[in-house]
Amino acid sequence: LLAHDVASQTNSKAYEEEFNKPEWDHTNIIMDNSVVETGGAVDLNMVKDASEIVAADVVVLPDVLGNGTESLRATLNAWATWHWEFRDYEKMVVIQGSTMKDWLLSAETLAKETLPDWISVPRVAQGITDGSRPVNRYELVAWASAIFGKHIPVHLLGFSDYIWEDLTAAWQPSVKSIDSAVPLRLASQNQYNVLSGDAGKRGD
């Protein structure tokens, strides 16, 4: 779920009523920091408010889309405070990077400097290059598990434009979940061929 959407005055009551229903008792609710939707990670207070509204299980720490250096700085600067403030929640760090080396540096540093309950490989990582070829996200999942350990669950943030690559990544044992509105958009257009379908661009 998106923190800025859940915490908004317009939606918060509806979210609270919906997620108070018993069918959500055995689900795993991840509270996203809305970096894609708002252009930057929302602050701790908004994530905390949103998490309390829906009784979230996992919170996504601050990151910067596609920028390993800046994302690493944002996550590490937030870690101590968020680790304490969200002590009753599981914490997820997002591995960002604009190149393979940038991504690997981010992953290795996060593994040494933080103790996350979850790691995430975002959709923007699909297709980063190692200098000679694009790297698929399933390769990055394998590297993430090698660096952090196979016991750390992996979440894939969003589907890329290459759904077949995303699902190949999702089939790896360390990947526990993937989130996207792409399946809903396909179904709304009466397209049921997930691998070859075209969901089009996301709306507002």
Coordinates of N, CA and C in Angstrom, one line a residue:
L1 N 0.8 -1.2 0.0 CA 0.0 0.0 0.0 C 0.9 1.2 0.0
L2 N 0.3 2.3 -0.5 CA 1.1 3.6 -0.7 C 0.8 4.5 0.5
A3 N 1.8 4.9 1.2 CA 1.7 5.7 2.5 C 0.9 7.0 2.2
H4 N 1.2 7.7 1.2 CA 0.6 9.0 0.9 C -0.9 8.8 0.7
D5 N -1.3 7.7 0.0 CA -2.7 7.5 -0.3 C -3.4 7.0 1.0
V6 N -2.8 6.1 1.7 CA -3.5 5.6 3.0 C -3.7 6.8 4.0
A7 N -2.7 7.6 4.1 CA -2.7 8.6 5.2 C -3.5 9.9 4.8
S8 N -3.9 10.0 3.5 CA -4.6 11.2 3.1 C -6.0 11.3 3.8
Q9 N -6.4 12.5 4.1 CA -7.6 12.7 4.8 C -8.8 12.2 4.0
T10 N -8.7 12.2 2.7 CA -9.8 11.7 1.8 C -10.0 10.2 2.0
N11 N -8.9 9.4 2.1 CA -8.9 8.0 2.1 C -8.7 7.2 3.4
S12 N -8.2 7.9 4.4 CA -7.8 7.1 5.6 C -8.9 6.3 6.2
K13 N -10.1 6.9 6.3 CA -11.2 6.2 7.0 C -11.6 5.0 6.2
A14 N -11.6 5.1 4.9 CA -12.0 3.9 4.0 C -11.0 2.8 4.2
Y15 N -9.7 3.2 4.2 CA -8.6 2.2 4.4 C -8.8 1.5 5.7
E16 N -9.0 2.3 6.8 CA -9.1 1.7 8.1 C -10.3 0.8 8.2
E17 N -11.4 1.1 7.6 CA -12.6 0.2 7.6 C -12.3 -1.0 6.8
E18 N -11.7 -0.9 5.7 CA -11.4 -2.1 4.8 C -10.5 -3.0 5.5
F19 N -9.4 -2.5 6.0 CA -8.3 -3.4 6.6 C -8.6 -3.9 8.0
N20 N -9.8 -3.5 8.5 CA -10.2 -4.0 9.8 C -11.0 -5.3 9.6
K21 N -11.3 -5.6 8.3 CA -12.1 -6.8 8.1 C -11.2 -8.1 8.3
P22 N -11.8 -9.2 8.7 CA -11.1 -10.4 9.1 C -10.3 -11.0 8.0
E23 N -10.7 -10.8 6.7 CA -10.0 -11.4 5.6 C -8.6 -11.0 5.4
W24 N -8.2 -9.8 6.1 CA -6.9 -9.3 6.0 C -6.0 -9.8 7.1
D25 N -6.5 -10.6 8.0 CA -5.8 -11.0 9.2 C -4.5 -11.8 8.9
H26 N -4.6 -12.6 7.9 CA -3.4 -13.5 7.6 C -2.7 -13.0 6.3
T27 N -2.8 -11.8 6.0 CA -2.0 -11.3 4.9 C -0.8 -10.5 5.4
N28 N 0.1 -10.2 4.5 CA 1.3 -9.5 4.8 C 1.3 -8.1 4.2
I29 N 1.0 -7.0 4.9 CA 0.8 -5.7 4.4 C 2.1 -4.9 4.4
I30 N 2.6 -4.5 3.2 CA 3.8 -3.7 3.1 C 3.4 -2.3 2.9
M31 N 4.0 -1.4 3.7 CA 3.7 0.1 3.5 C 4.8 0.7 2.8
D32 N 4.5 1.1 1.5 CA 5.5 1.7 0.6 C 5.7 3.1 0.9
N33 N 6.9 3.6 0.7 CA 7.2 5.1 1.0 C 6.7 6.0 -0.1
S34 N 6.1 5.5 -1.2 CA 5.5 6.3 -2.3 C 6.5 7.1 -3.1
V35 N 7.7 6.5 -3.2 CA 8.8 7.3 -3.9 C 8.4 7.4 -5.4
V36 N 7.8 6.4 -6.0 CA 7.5 6.5 -7.4 C 6.4 7.5 -7.7
E37 N 5.4 7.4 -6.8 CA 4.1 8.2 -7.0 C 4.3 9.7 -6.7
T38 N 5.2 10.0 -5.7 CA 5.3 11.4 -5.3 C 6.6 12.0 -5.7
G39 N 7.5 11.3 -6.3 CA 8.8 11.8 -6.7 C 9.9 11.8 -5.7
G40 N 9.5 11.4 -4.4 CA 10.5 11.3 -3.4 C 9.8 10.5 -2.2
A41 N 10.6 9.9 -1.4 CA 10.1 9.1 -0.3 C 9.4 10.0 0.7
V42 N 8.2 9.7 1.2 CA 7.5 10.5 2.1 C 8.2 10.3 3.5
D43 N 7.9 11.2 4.4 CA 8.6 11.2 5.7 C 8.1 10.1 6.7
L44 N 8.8 10.0 7.7 CA 8.6 9.0 8.7 C 7.2 9.1 9.3
N45 N 6.7 10.3 9.6 CA 5.4 10.4 10.3 C 4.3 10.0 9.4
M46 N 4.4 10.2 8.1 CA 3.3 9.8 7.2 C 3.3 8.3 7.1
V47 N 4.5 7.7 7.0 CA 4.6 6.2 6.9 C 4.0 5.6 8.2
K48 N 4.4 6.2 9.3 CA 3.9 5.7 10.6 C 2.4 5.8 10.7
D49 N 1.8 6.9 10.3 CA 0.4 7.1 10.4 C -0.3 6.1 9.5
A50 N 0.2 5.9 8.3 CA -0.4 5.0 7.3 C -0.3 3.6 7.8
S51 N 0.8 3.2 8.4 CA 1.0 1.9 8.9 C 0.1 1.6 10.1
E52 N -0.2 2.5 10.9 CA -1.1 2.3 12.0 C -2.6 2.2 11.6
I53 N -2.9 2.9 10.5 CA -4.3 2.9 10.0 C -4.7 1.5 9.5
V54 N -3.7 0.8 8.9 CA -4.1 -0.5 8.3 C -3.4 -1.6 9.0
A55 N -2.7 -1.4 10.1 CA -2.0 -2.4 10.8 C -1.0 -3.1 9.9
A56 N -0.1 -2.3 9.3 CA 0.9 -2.9 8.3 C 1.8 -3.8 9.1
D57 N 2.5 -4.7 8.3 CA 3.5 -5.6 8.9 C 4.9 -5.1 8.5
V58 N 5.1 -4.5 7.4 CA 6.4 -4.2 6.9 C 6.4 -2.7 6.4
V59 N 7.5 -2.0 6.7 CA 7.7 -0.6 6.2 C 8.9 -0.6 5.3
V60 N 8.8 0.2 4.2 CA 9.9 0.4 3.3 C 10.6 1.7 3.7
L61 N 11.9 1.5 3.9 CA 12.8 2.6 4.3 C 12.9 3.6 3.1
P62 N 13.3 4.8 3.4 CA 13.5 5.8 2.3 C 14.6 5.3 1.3
D63 N 14.3 5.6 0.0 CA 15.2 5.3 -1.0 C 15.1 6.4 -2.1
V64 N 16.0 6.4 -3.1 CA 15.9 7.3 -4.2 C 15.9 6.5 -5.5
L65 N 14.9 6.7 -6.3 CA 14.7 5.9 -7.5 C 15.9 5.9 -8.5
G66 N 16.5 4.7 -8.7 CA 17.5 4.5 -9.7 C 18.8 5.1 -9.4
N67 N 19.1 5.6 -8.2 CA 20.3 6.3 -7.9 C 20.9 5.6 -6.7
G68 N 21.9 4.8 -6.9 CA 22.5 4.0 -5.8 C 23.1 4.8 -4.7
T69 N 23.9 5.8 -5.1 CA 24.6 6.7 -4.1 C 23.6 7.4 -3.2
E70 N 22.7 8.2 -3.9 CA 21.7 9.0 -3.1 C 20.7 8.1 -2.3
S71 N 20.4 6.9 -2.9 CA 19.5 6.0 -2.2 C 20.1 5.4 -1.0
L72 N 21.4 5.1 -1.1 CA 22.1 4.5 0.0 C 22.2 5.5 1.1
R73 N 22.5 6.8 0.7 CA 22.6 7.8 1.7 C 21.3 8.0 2.5
A74 N 20.2 8.0 1.7 CA 18.9 8.2 2.3 C 18.5 7.1 3.3
T75 N 18.8 5.8 2.9 CA 18.5 4.7 3.7 C 19.4 4.7 5.0
L76 N 20.7 4.9 4.8 CA 21.5 4.8 6.0 C 21.3 6.0 6.9
N77 N 21.0 7.2 6.4 CA 20.6 8.3 7.3 C 19.4 8.0 8.1
A78 N 18.5 7.3 7.5 CA 17.2 7.0 8.2 C 17.2 5.8 9.1
W79 N 18.2 4.9 8.9 CA 18.2 3.6 9.5 C 18.0 3.6 11.0
A80 N 18.8 4.3 11.8 CA 18.8 4.3 13.2 C 17.4 4.7 13.8
T81 N 16.9 5.8 13.2 CA 15.7 6.4 13.7 C 14.5 5.5 13.3
W82 N 14.5 5.0 12.1 CA 13.4 4.2 11.6 C 13.4 2.8 12.3
H83 N 14.6 2.3 12.6 CA 14.8 1.0 13.3 C 14.1 1.1 14.6
W84 N 14.2 2.2 15.3 CA 13.6 2.4 16.6 C 12.1 2.7 16.5
E85 N 11.8 3.7 15.7 CA 10.4 4.1 15.6 C 9.5 3.0 15.1
F86 N 10.0 2.1 14.2 CA 9.3 1.0 13.7 C 9.7 -0.3 14.2
R87 N 10.0 -0.3 15.5 CA 10.5 -1.5 16.2 C 9.5 -2.6 16.2
D88 N 8.2 -2.3 16.1 CA 7.2 -3.3 16.1 C 6.8 -3.8 14.6
Y89 N 7.6 -3.3 13.7 CA 7.3 -3.6 12.3 C 8.6 -4.3 11.7
E90 N 8.4 -5.0 10.6 CA 9.6 -5.5 9.9 C 10.0 -4.4 8.9
K91 N 11.3 -4.3 8.7 CA 11.9 -3.2 7.9 C 12.4 -3.8 6.5
M92 N 12.1 -3.0 5.5 CA 12.6 -3.4 4.1 C 13.5 -2.3 3.6
V93 N 14.7 -2.8 3.1 CA 15.5 -1.8 2.4 C 15.4 -2.1 0.9
V94 N 15.5 -1.1 0.1 CA 15.4 -1.2 -1.4 C 16.8 -1.0 -2.0
I95 N 17.2 -1.9 -2.8 CA 18.6 -1.8 -3.4 C 18.4 -1.1 -4.8
Q96 N 19.0 0.1 -4.8 CA 18.9 0.9 -6.0 C 20.3 1.0 -6.7
G97 N 20.3 1.4 -8.0 CA 21.5 1.6 -8.7 C 21.3 1.9 -10.1
S98 N 22.2 2.7 -10.7 CA 22.0 3.1 -12.1 C 22.9 2.2 -13.1
T99 N 23.9 1.5 -12.5 CA 24.7 0.5 -13.2 C 24.8 -0.7 -12.3
M100 N 25.4 -1.8 -12.9 CA 25.5 -3.0 -12.1 C 26.5 -2.8 -10.9
K101 N 27.6 -2.0 -11.1 CA 28.5 -1.8 -10.0 C 27.9 -0.9 -9.0
D102 N 27.1 0.1 -9.4 CA 26.4 1.0 -8.5 C 25.4 0.2 -7.6
W103 N 24.7 -0.7 -8.3 CA 23.7 -1.5 -7.6 C 24.4 -2.5 -6.6
L104 N 25.5 -3.1 -7.0 CA 26.2 -4.0 -6.1 C 26.9 -3.3 -4.9
L105 N 27.4 -2.1 -5.2 CA 27.9 -1.3 -4.0 C 26.8 -1.0 -3.0
S106 N 25.7 -0.6 -3.5 CA 24.5 -0.3 -2.7 C 24.1 -1.6 -1.9
A107 N 24.1 -2.7 -2.5 CA 23.7 -4.0 -1.9 C 24.7 -4.4 -0.8
E108 N 26.0 -4.3 -1.2 CA 27.0 -4.7 -0.2 C 27.1 -3.8 1.0
T109 N 26.9 -2.5 0.8 CA 26.9 -1.5 1.9 C 25.7 -1.7 2.8
L110 N 24.5 -1.9 2.2 CA 23.3 -2.1 3.0 C 23.5 -3.4 3.9
A111 N 24.1 -4.4 3.3 CA 24.2 -5.7 4.0 C 25.1 -5.5 5.2
K112 N 26.1 -4.6 5.1 CA 27.1 -4.4 6.2 C 26.5 -3.4 7.2
E113 N 25.8 -2.4 6.8 CA 25.4 -1.3 7.7 C 24.0 -1.4 8.3
T114 N 23.2 -2.3 7.8 CA 21.8 -2.4 8.3 C 21.5 -3.9 8.6
L115 N 20.4 -4.1 9.2 CA 19.9 -5.4 9.6 C 18.4 -5.5 9.1
P116 N 18.1 -5.5 7.8 CA 16.7 -5.5 7.4 C 16.1 -6.9 7.5
D117 N 14.8 -6.9 7.7 CA 14.0 -8.1 7.7 C 13.6 -8.5 6.2
W118 N 13.6 -7.6 5.3 CA 13.3 -7.8 3.9 C 14.3 -7.0 3.1
I119 N 14.5 -7.4 1.9 CA 15.2 -6.6 0.9 C 14.3 -6.5 -0.4
S120 N 14.5 -5.5 -1.1 CA 13.7 -5.3 -2.3 C 14.5 -5.0 -3.5
V121 N 14.2 -5.6 -4.7 CA 14.8 -5.2 -6.0 C 13.7 -4.6 -6.8
P122 N 13.8 -3.2 -7.0 CA 12.7 -2.5 -7.7 C 12.7 -2.7 -9.2
R123 N 11.6 -2.4 -9.8 CA 11.4 -2.6 -11.2 C 12.3 -1.7 -12.0
V124 N 12.8 -0.6 -11.5 CA 13.7 0.3 -12.3 C 15.1 -0.4 -12.4
A125 N 15.3 -1.4 -11.6 CA 16.6 -2.1 -11.7 C 16.7 -3.1 -12.9
Q126 N 15.5 -3.4 -13.5 CA 15.4 -4.3 -14.7 C 16.1 -3.5 -15.8
G127 N 17.1 -4.1 -16.4 CA 17.8 -3.5 -17.6 C 18.9 -2.6 -17.3
I128 N 19.4 -2.5 -16.0 CA 20.6 -1.7 -15.8 C 21.7 -2.5 -16.4
T129 N 22.8 -1.8 -16.8 CA 23.9 -2.5 -17.6 C 25.1 -2.7 -16.7
D130 N 25.9 -3.7 -17.2 CA 27.1 -4.0 -16.5 C 28.3 -3.5 -17.4
G131 N 28.0 -2.6 -18.3 CA 28.9 -2.1 -19.2 C 28.9 -2.7 -20.6
S132 N 28.3 -3.9 -20.7 CA 28.2 -4.5 -22.0 C 26.9 -5.0 -22.4
R133 N 26.0 -5.3 -21.4 CA 24.7 -5.8 -21.6 C 23.7 -5.4 -20.5
P134 N 22.4 -5.4 -20.8 CA 21.4 -5.2 -19.8 C 21.4 -6.4 -18.8
V135 N 21.2 -6.1 -17.6 CA 21.1 -7.2 -16.5 C 19.6 -7.4 -16.2
N136 N 19.2 -8.7 -16.2 CA 17.8 -9.0 -15.8 C 17.6 -9.0 -14.3
R137 N 16.4 -8.8 -13.9 CA 16.1 -8.7 -12.4 C 16.3 -10.0 -11.7
Y138 N 16.1 -11.1 -12.5 CA 16.3 -12.4 -11.8 C 17.8 -12.6 -11.4
E139 N 18.7 -12.0 -12.2 CA 20.1 -12.1 -11.9 C 20.4 -11.2 -10.6
L140 N 19.7 -10.1 -10.5 CA 19.9 -9.2 -9.3 C 19.3 -9.9 -8.1
V141 N 18.2 -10.6 -8.2 CA 17.7 -11.3 -7.1 C 18.7 -12.4 -6.6
A142 N 19.3 -13.1 -7.5 CA 20.3 -14.0 -7.1 C 21.5 -13.4 -6.4
W143 N 22.0 -12.2 -6.9 CA 23.0 -11.5 -6.2 C 22.6 -11.0 -4.9
A144 N 21.4 -10.5 -4.8 CA 20.9 -10.0 -3.5 C 20.9 -11.1 -2.4
S145 N 20.4 -12.3 -2.8 CA 20.4 -13.4 -1.9 C 21.8 -13.8 -1.5
A146 N 22.7 -13.8 -2.5 CA 24.1 -14.1 -2.2 C 24.7 -13.2 -1.2
I147 N 24.4 -11.9 -1.3 CA 25.0 -10.8 -0.5 C 24.4 -10.8 0.9
F148 N 23.1 -10.8 1.0 CA 22.4 -10.7 2.2 C 22.1 -12.0 2.9
G149 N 22.2 -13.1 2.2 CA 21.9 -14.4 2.7 C 20.5 -14.9 2.3
K150 N 20.4 -16.2 2.0 CA 19.2 -16.7 1.5 C 18.0 -16.7 2.5
H151 N 18.3 -16.5 3.7 CA 17.2 -16.4 4.7 C 16.5 -15.1 4.7
I152 N 17.0 -14.1 4.0 CA 16.3 -12.8 4.0 C 15.3 -12.8 2.8
P153 N 14.0 -12.6 3.1 CA 13.0 -12.7 2.0 C 13.2 -11.4 1.0
V154 N 12.9 -11.7 -0.2 CA 13.0 -10.6 -1.2 C 11.6 -10.2 -1.7
H155 N 11.3 -8.9 -1.8 CA 10.1 -8.4 -2.4 C 10.5 -7.7 -3.7
L156 N 9.7 -7.9 -4.8 CA 9.9 -7.2 -6.0 C 8.9 -6.0 -6.1
L157 N 9.4 -4.8 -6.1 CA 8.6 -3.6 -6.1 C 8.2 -3.4 -7.6
G158 N 7.0 -3.8 -8.0 CA 6.4 -3.4 -9.3 C 6.9 -4.3 -10.4
F159 N 6.0 -4.4 -11.4 CA 6.3 -5.0 -12.7 C 7.0 -4.0 -13.6
S160 N 8.0 -4.5 -14.3 CA 8.7 -3.6 -15.4 C 7.9 -3.8 -16.7
D161 N 8.5 -3.3 -17.7 CA 7.8 -3.4 -19.1 C 8.1 -4.8 -19.6
Y162 N 8.8 -5.6 -18.9 CA 9.2 -7.0 -19.3 C 8.6 -8.0 -18.3
I163 N 7.3 -8.2 -18.4 CA 6.6 -9.0 -17.4 C 7.2 -10.4 -17.3
W164 N 7.6 -11.0 -18.4 CA 8.1 -12.4 -18.4 C 9.4 -12.4 -17.6
E165 N 10.2 -11.3 -17.6 CA 11.4 -11.3 -16.8 C 11.1 -11.1 -15.4
D166 N 10.1 -10.3 -15.0 CA 9.6 -10.1 -13.7 C 9.2 -11.5 -13.1
L167 N 8.4 -12.2 -13.8 CA 7.9 -13.5 -13.3 C 9.0 -14.5 -13.2
T168 N 10.0 -14.5 -14.1 CA 11.2 -15.4 -13.9 C 11.9 -15.0 -12.6
A169 N 12.0 -13.7 -12.3 CA 12.6 -13.3 -11.0 C 11.8 -13.8 -9.8
A170 N 10.4 -13.7 -10.0 CA 9.5 -14.0 -8.9 C 9.5 -15.5 -8.6
W171 N 9.9 -16.3 -9.5 CA 9.9 -17.8 -9.3 C 11.0 -18.2 -8.4
Q172 N 12.0 -17.4 -8.2 CA 13.1 -17.8 -7.3 C 12.7 -18.0 -5.9
P173 N 13.2 -19.0 -5.2 CA 12.7 -19.3 -3.9 C 12.8 -18.2 -2.9
S174 N 13.8 -17.3 -3.0 CA 14.0 -16.2 -2.0 C 12.9 -15.1 -2.2
V175 N 12.3 -15.1 -3.4 CA 11.2 -14.0 -3.6 C 9.9 -14.5 -3.0
K176 N 9.4 -13.7 -2.1 CA 8.2 -14.0 -1.4 C 7.0 -13.2 -2.0
S177 N 7.2 -12.1 -2.7 CA 6.1 -11.3 -3.2 C 6.5 -10.3 -4.2
I178 N 5.5 -9.9 -5.0 CA 5.7 -8.9 -6.0 C 4.4 -8.1 -6.1
D179 N 4.5 -6.8 -6.2 CA 3.3 -6.0 -6.2 C 3.2 -5.1 -7.5
S180 N 2.0 -5.0 -8.0 CA 1.8 -4.2 -9.2 C 0.3 -4.1 -9.5
A181 N -0.1 -3.0 -10.1 CA -1.5 -2.9 -10.6 C -1.6 -3.4 -12.0
V182 N -0.5 -3.9 -12.6 CA -0.5 -4.3 -14.0 C -1.6 -5.4 -14.2
P183 N -1.7 -6.5 -13.4 CA -2.7 -7.5 -13.6 C -4.1 -6.9 -13.6
L184 N -4.3 -5.9 -12.7 CA -5.7 -5.3 -12.7 C -5.9 -4.5 -13.9
R185 N -4.9 -3.8 -14.4 CA -5.1 -3.0 -15.7 C -5.3 -4.0 -16.9
L186 N -4.6 -5.1 -16.9 CA -4.8 -6.0 -18.0 C -6.3 -6.6 -17.9
A187 N -6.7 -6.9 -16.7 CA -8.1 -7.5 -16.6 C -9.1 -6.5 -17.0
S188 N -8.9 -5.2 -16.6 CA -9.9 -4.2 -16.9 C -10.0 -3.9 -18.4
Q189 N -9.0 -4.4 -19.2 CA -9.0 -4.2 -20.6 C -9.4 -5.6 -21.3
N190 N -9.8 -6.5 -20.4 CA -10.2 -7.9 -20.9 C -9.0 -8.6 -21.6
Q191 N -7.8 -8.3 -21.1 CA -6.6 -9.0 -21.6 C -6.2 -10.0 -20.5
Y192 N -6.2 -11.2 -20.8 CA -5.8 -12.3 -19.8 C -4.6 -13.0 -20.2
N193 N -3.9 -12.6 -21.2 CA -2.5 -13.1 -21.5 C -1.5 -12.2 -20.8
V194 N -1.1 -12.6 -19.6 CA -0.3 -11.8 -18.8 C 1.1 -11.6 -19.4
L195 N 1.7 -12.6 -19.9 CA 3.1 -12.5 -20.4 C 3.2 -11.7 -21.7
S196 N 2.2 -11.8 -22.5 CA 2.2 -11.1 -23.8 C 1.3 -9.9 -23.9
G197 N 0.5 -9.6 -22.8 CA -0.4 -8.5 -22.8 C 0.3 -7.2 -22.7
D198 N -0.4 -6.1 -23.0 CA 0.1 -4.8 -22.8 C -0.8 -4.0 -21.9
A199 N -0.4 -3.7 -20.7 CA -1.3 -3.1 -19.7 C -1.4 -1.6 -20.0
G200 N -0.5 -1.0 -20.8 CA -0.5 0.4 -21.0 C 0.1 1.2 -19.8
K201 N 0.2 2.5 -19.9 CA 0.8 3.3 -18.9 C -0.2 3.4 -17.7
R202 N 0.4 3.5 -16.5 CA -0.5 3.7 -15.3 C -1.2 5.1 -15.3
G203 N -2.4 5.1 -14.8 CA -3.1 6.3 -14.7 C -2.7 7.1 -13.4
D204 N -3.6 8.0 -13.0 CA -3.4 8.8 -11.8 C -3.7 7.9 -10.6

